[in-house]
Coordinates of C-alpha atoms in Angstrom, one line a residue:
M1 CA 111.7 99.8 73.8
K2 CA 110.0 97.4 76.2
S3 CA 111.3 97.4 79.7
K4 CA 112.8 94.3 81.3
I5 CA 110.1 92.6 83.4
R6 CA 111.2 90.6 86.4
E7 CA 109.5 87.3 86.9
S8 CA 111.5 86.0 89.9
P9 CA 109.3 83.8 92.1
H10 CA 111.3 85.1 95.1
S11 CA 110.4 88.8 94.7
F12 CA 107.0 89.8 95.8
D13 CA 106.0 93.2 97.0
A14 CA 102.5 94.3 97.8
F15 CA 100.8 97.2 99.4
M16 CA 97.4 97.8 101.0
Y17 CA 94.7 99.8 99.2
V18 CA 91.1 99.5 100.2
G19 CA 92.2 98.7 103.8
H20 CA 93.7 102.2 104.2
F21 CA 90.3 103.8 103.3
A22 CA 88.6 101.4 105.7
I23 CA 90.9 102.6 108.5
G24 CA 90.0 106.2 107.7
L25 CA 86.3 105.5 107.7
A26 CA 86.6 103.6 111.0
L27 CA 88.3 106.7 112.4
K28 CA 85.5 108.9 111.1
A29 CA 82.9 106.7 112.6
K30 CA 84.7 106.7 116.0
F31 CA 85.2 110.5 115.9
P32 CA 82.2 111.9 114.0
K33 CA 82.9 115.5 114.9
I34 CA 86.3 115.4 113.2
P35 CA 86.1 116.6 109.5
S36 CA 86.1 113.9 107.0
L37 CA 88.9 115.2 104.7
P38 CA 91.8 115.1 107.2
L39 CA 91.0 111.4 107.9
L40 CA 89.9 110.1 104.5
M41 CA 92.7 111.9 102.6
G42 CA 95.2 111.4 105.4
V43 CA 95.2 107.6 105.2
G44 CA 96.4 107.8 101.6
F45 CA 98.7 110.8 102.0
L46 CA 101.9 108.7 102.0
D47 CA 100.9 107.0 98.8
V48 CA 99.9 110.3 97.2
L49 CA 103.4 111.5 97.8
D50 CA 104.8 108.1 96.7
G51 CA 103.1 108.5 93.3
L52 CA 104.4 112.1 92.9
F53 CA 107.9 111.0 93.9
I54 CA 107.8 108.2 91.4
V55 CA 106.9 110.6 88.6
A56 CA 109.6 113.0 89.8
G57 CA 112.2 110.2 89.8
F58 CA 112.9 110.3 93.5
N59 CA 111.3 106.8 94.1
T60 CA 111.9 103.8 91.9
V61 CA 109.6 100.9 91.0
T62 CA 110.4 97.8 88.9
P63 CA 107.9 95.9 86.8
N64 CA 107.5 92.4 88.1
L65 CA 104.5 90.3 86.9
R66 CA 105.0 87.9 89.8
A67 CA 104.5 90.7 92.3
G68 CA 101.1 90.0 93.7
P69 CA 98.4 90.3 94.4
Y70 CA 97.6 93.3 92.3
L71 CA 100.6 95.7 92.1
F72 CA 102.7 93.8 89.6
F73 CA 105.7 96.0 90.5
D74 CA 108.5 95.7 93.0
L75 CA 108.9 98.8 95.2
T76 CA 112.6 99.1 94.6
F77 CA 113.1 102.4 96.4
I78 CA 110.3 104.2 98.3
D79 CA 112.3 105.6 101.2
W80 CA 111.3 109.2 100.8
D81 CA 107.8 108.5 101.9
H82 CA 107.6 105.0 103.2
S83 CA 110.6 104.9 105.6
L84 CA 109.8 105.2 109.2
L85 CA 111.4 108.6 109.5
A86 CA 109.8 109.9 106.4
A87 CA 106.4 108.6 107.4
L88 CA 106.6 110.4 110.7
F89 CA 107.8 113.6 109.0
W90 CA 105.1 113.6 106.3
S91 CA 102.4 112.6 108.8
A92 CA 103.4 115.5 111.0
V93 CA 103.2 117.8 107.9
W94 CA 99.7 116.5 107.2
G95 CA 98.6 117.1 110.8
A96 CA 100.2 120.6 110.7
L97 CA 97.8 121.6 107.9
F98 CA 95.0 121.4 110.4
I99 CA 96.8 122.9 113.4
K100 CA 94.0 125.5 114.0
D101 CA 92.2 122.7 115.8
K102 CA 94.7 120.6 117.8
R103 CA 92.4 117.6 118.1
V104 CA 91.8 117.5 114.3
A105 CA 95.6 117.9 113.7
A106 CA 96.3 115.0 116.1
L107 CA 93.8 112.7 114.4
A108 CA 95.0 113.8 110.9
F109 CA 98.5 112.7 112.0
V110 CA 97.2 109.4 113.3
A111 CA 95.3 108.8 110.0
A112 CA 98.4 109.5 107.9
F113 CA 100.8 107.5 110.0
S114 CA 98.3 104.6 110.1
H115 CA 99.3 104.0 106.5
F116 CA 102.8 103.1 107.5
V117 CA 101.6 100.9 110.4
A118 CA 99.2 99.1 108.1
D119 CA 101.8 98.6 105.4
R120 CA 104.5 97.1 107.7
P121 CA 103.0 93.5 107.9
M122 CA 102.6 93.4 104.1
H123 CA 105.7 94.9 102.6
N124 CA 108.8 92.8 101.8
N125 CA 112.0 94.4 102.9
D126 CA 111.3 97.7 101.2
L127 CA 110.5 99.8 104.3
A128 CA 113.6 101.5 105.7
L129 CA 114.2 103.3 109.1
F130 CA 115.3 106.4 107.1
P131 CA 116.1 107.2 103.5
Y132 CA 119.1 105.2 102.2
A133 CA 119.3 103.1 105.4
Q134 CA 121.0 99.8 104.7
Q135 CA 118.6 97.8 106.8
H136 CA 115.0 97.4 105.5
F137 CA 112.1 95.5 107.0
G138 CA 108.6 94.4 106.4
L139 CA 107.0 91.1 107.3
G140 CA 106.0 90.3 103.7
A141 CA 102.9 88.4 104.6
W142 CA 101.0 89.6 101.6
G143 CA 103.6 88.8 99.1
K144 CA 103.9 85.3 100.4
L145 CA 100.2 84.6 100.2
G146 CA 99.5 85.8 96.7
T147 CA 95.8 86.2 95.8
L148 CA 94.9 85.2 99.3
S149 CA 96.4 88.4 100.6
W150 CA 93.8 90.3 98.5
V151 CA 91.1 88.2 100.2
L152 CA 92.5 89.0 103.6
E153 CA 92.7 92.7 102.9
G154 CA 89.0 92.5 101.9
L155 CA 88.1 90.7 105.2
F156 CA 90.1 93.3 107.1
A157 CA 88.3 96.2 105.4
A158 CA 84.9 94.4 105.8
A159 CA 85.4 94.1 109.6
L160 CA 86.3 97.8 109.9
M161 CA 83.4 98.8 107.6
A162 CA 81.0 96.7 109.6
Y163 CA 82.1 98.6 112.7
A164 CA 81.8 102.0 110.9
Y165 CA 78.4 101.2 109.4
R166 CA 76.9 100.1 112.7
T167 CA 78.4 103.0 114.6
T168 CA 77.1 105.6 112.2
L169 CA 73.7 104.0 111.9
R170 CA 73.2 104.4 115.6
R171 CA 73.5 108.1 115.1
G172 CA 71.0 107.9 112.3
V173 CA 73.6 108.2 109.5
N174 CA 73.3 105.8 106.6
W175 CA 76.6 104.9 105.0
G176 CA 75.1 102.7 102.3
W177 CA 76.8 104.5 99.4
T178 CA 80.1 104.5 101.3
L179 CA 79.9 100.7 101.4
A180 CA 79.1 100.6 97.7
V181 CA 82.1 102.7 96.8
M182 CA 84.4 100.5 99.0
L183 CA 83.1 97.4 97.3
V184 CA 83.9 98.9 93.8
L185 CA 87.4 99.9 95.0
F186 CA 88.0 96.4 96.3
F187 CA 87.1 94.6 93.1
N188 CA 88.6 97.3 90.8
L189 CA 92.1 96.7 92.3
S190 CA 92.0 93.0 92.3
P191 CA 94.4 90.3 90.8
W192 CA 92.2 90.2 87.7
L193 CA 91.1 93.8 87.1
S194 CA 94.2 95.8 88.3
P195 CA 95.4 98.2 85.6
M196 CA 98.9 97.9 87.0
K197 CA 99.4 94.6 85.1
H198 CA 99.1 96.3 81.8
I199 CA 101.2 99.2 82.9
A200 CA 104.0 96.8 83.9
T201 CA 104.3 95.6 80.3
L202 CA 105.0 99.1 78.8
G203 CA 108.3 100.7 78.2
E204 CA 110.2 103.5 80.0
P205 CA 109.6 106.3 80.8
T206 CA 105.9 105.5 80.4
I207 CA 106.0 102.8 83.1
H208 CA 107.2 105.2 85.9
L209 CA 105.0 108.1 84.8
L210 CA 101.8 106.0 84.6
H211 CA 102.6 104.0 87.7
G212 CA 103.1 107.3 89.7
V213 CA 100.0 108.9 88.3
M214 CA 97.9 105.8 89.0
V215 CA 99.1 105.6 92.6
T216 CA 98.4 109.2 93.3
A217 CA 95.1 109.4 91.5
G218 CA 94.1 106.1 93.1
F219 CA 94.1 107.7 96.5
V220 CA 93.2 111.3 95.7
L221 CA 90.0 110.6 93.7
P222 CA 88.5 107.9 95.9
G223 CA 89.5 109.9 99.0
L224 CA 87.7 113.0 97.7
L225 CA 84.7 110.9 96.6
L226 CA 84.4 109.2 100.0
T227 CA 84.8 112.5 101.8
W228 CA 81.9 114.0 99.7
I229 CA 79.7 110.9 100.3
V230 CA 80.3 110.8 104.0
N231 CA 79.7 114.6 104.4
R232 CA 76.5 114.3 102.3
A233 CA 75.2 111.4 104.5
E234 CA 76.0 113.5 107.6
S235 CA 74.1 116.5 106.2
R236 CA 71.1 114.4 105.3
A237 CA 71.0 113.0 108.8
R238 CA 71.1 116.5 110.3
L239 CA 68.3 117.7 108.1
Q240 CA 66.1 114.7 109.0
H241 CA 66.8 115.2 112.6
S242 CA 66.0 118.9 112.5
S243 CA 62.7 118.3 110.6
Q244 CA 61.4 115.9 113.2

C-alpha cells in the first residue's frame, strides 16, 4: 500500500548535509594534531543516531514531495537526537569516547554539537528544547528558499573548504582528493539526484526503513572515506618531509 504523501506548500523541512562535513574538515585543518575520526565522524553523529532511531521507530518522518531542497520528507519527530538537550547529551557521549585525551574529547564534543548549531537556522519548527517539549524552534531559512538553499549550503561549504585547503597546503598537505569527494557529495544530494525523492513514494514500512538507513549510511560511509583520505594525505606529507 502506498503511503500518503503530503504536498502542502506550507510544510518545508530541510537539513544540512555537505555543510556538516565542511565544518569537520575546517576543524581538522585548524587543529591538525587532533585525529580525523573524532571530527569527521563527530559532525554527523547526531544524524547517524537519527537514522538508527527512525529505523527503530523512535523518530518519525513523513514523506512530503514539497519538502526541499533534497530531503522530500518532513521531520515529524526527531527529538531524541535533534532536541537541544539530546544534542548536548549525545555530543557529550561522543566526546567521552575519546576521554583518554581531554583535548581530543573536547573537540569531538564541539564537532558533534556543531551539527545542532548548524541545523538551527535551517530547520522549520522541528527542533525542541528537550524530547516531547511543546515548543519547537528553527528559523526555517532553507525550507523557505527551496533550491536556493542547496546553493547556499554549497557556498557555505565552499568557503570552509577554501579555508581548510589553504591552511593544510601551507603545511605541505594536499587535500585535492578531499575536495573531489566533497564535490561529489554536494551534487549527489541535490534537488535532482537525491534518492530521497524516490524513497518518499514508497509504502510503509519501507519508507521509514530506507529513510533511516540512507541517513545513517549517508554520514557513516562518507565520514569514514574522508577520514581515510585525510589521514592518507597527512601520511604522504610526512613521508615527503622525512625524505627531504
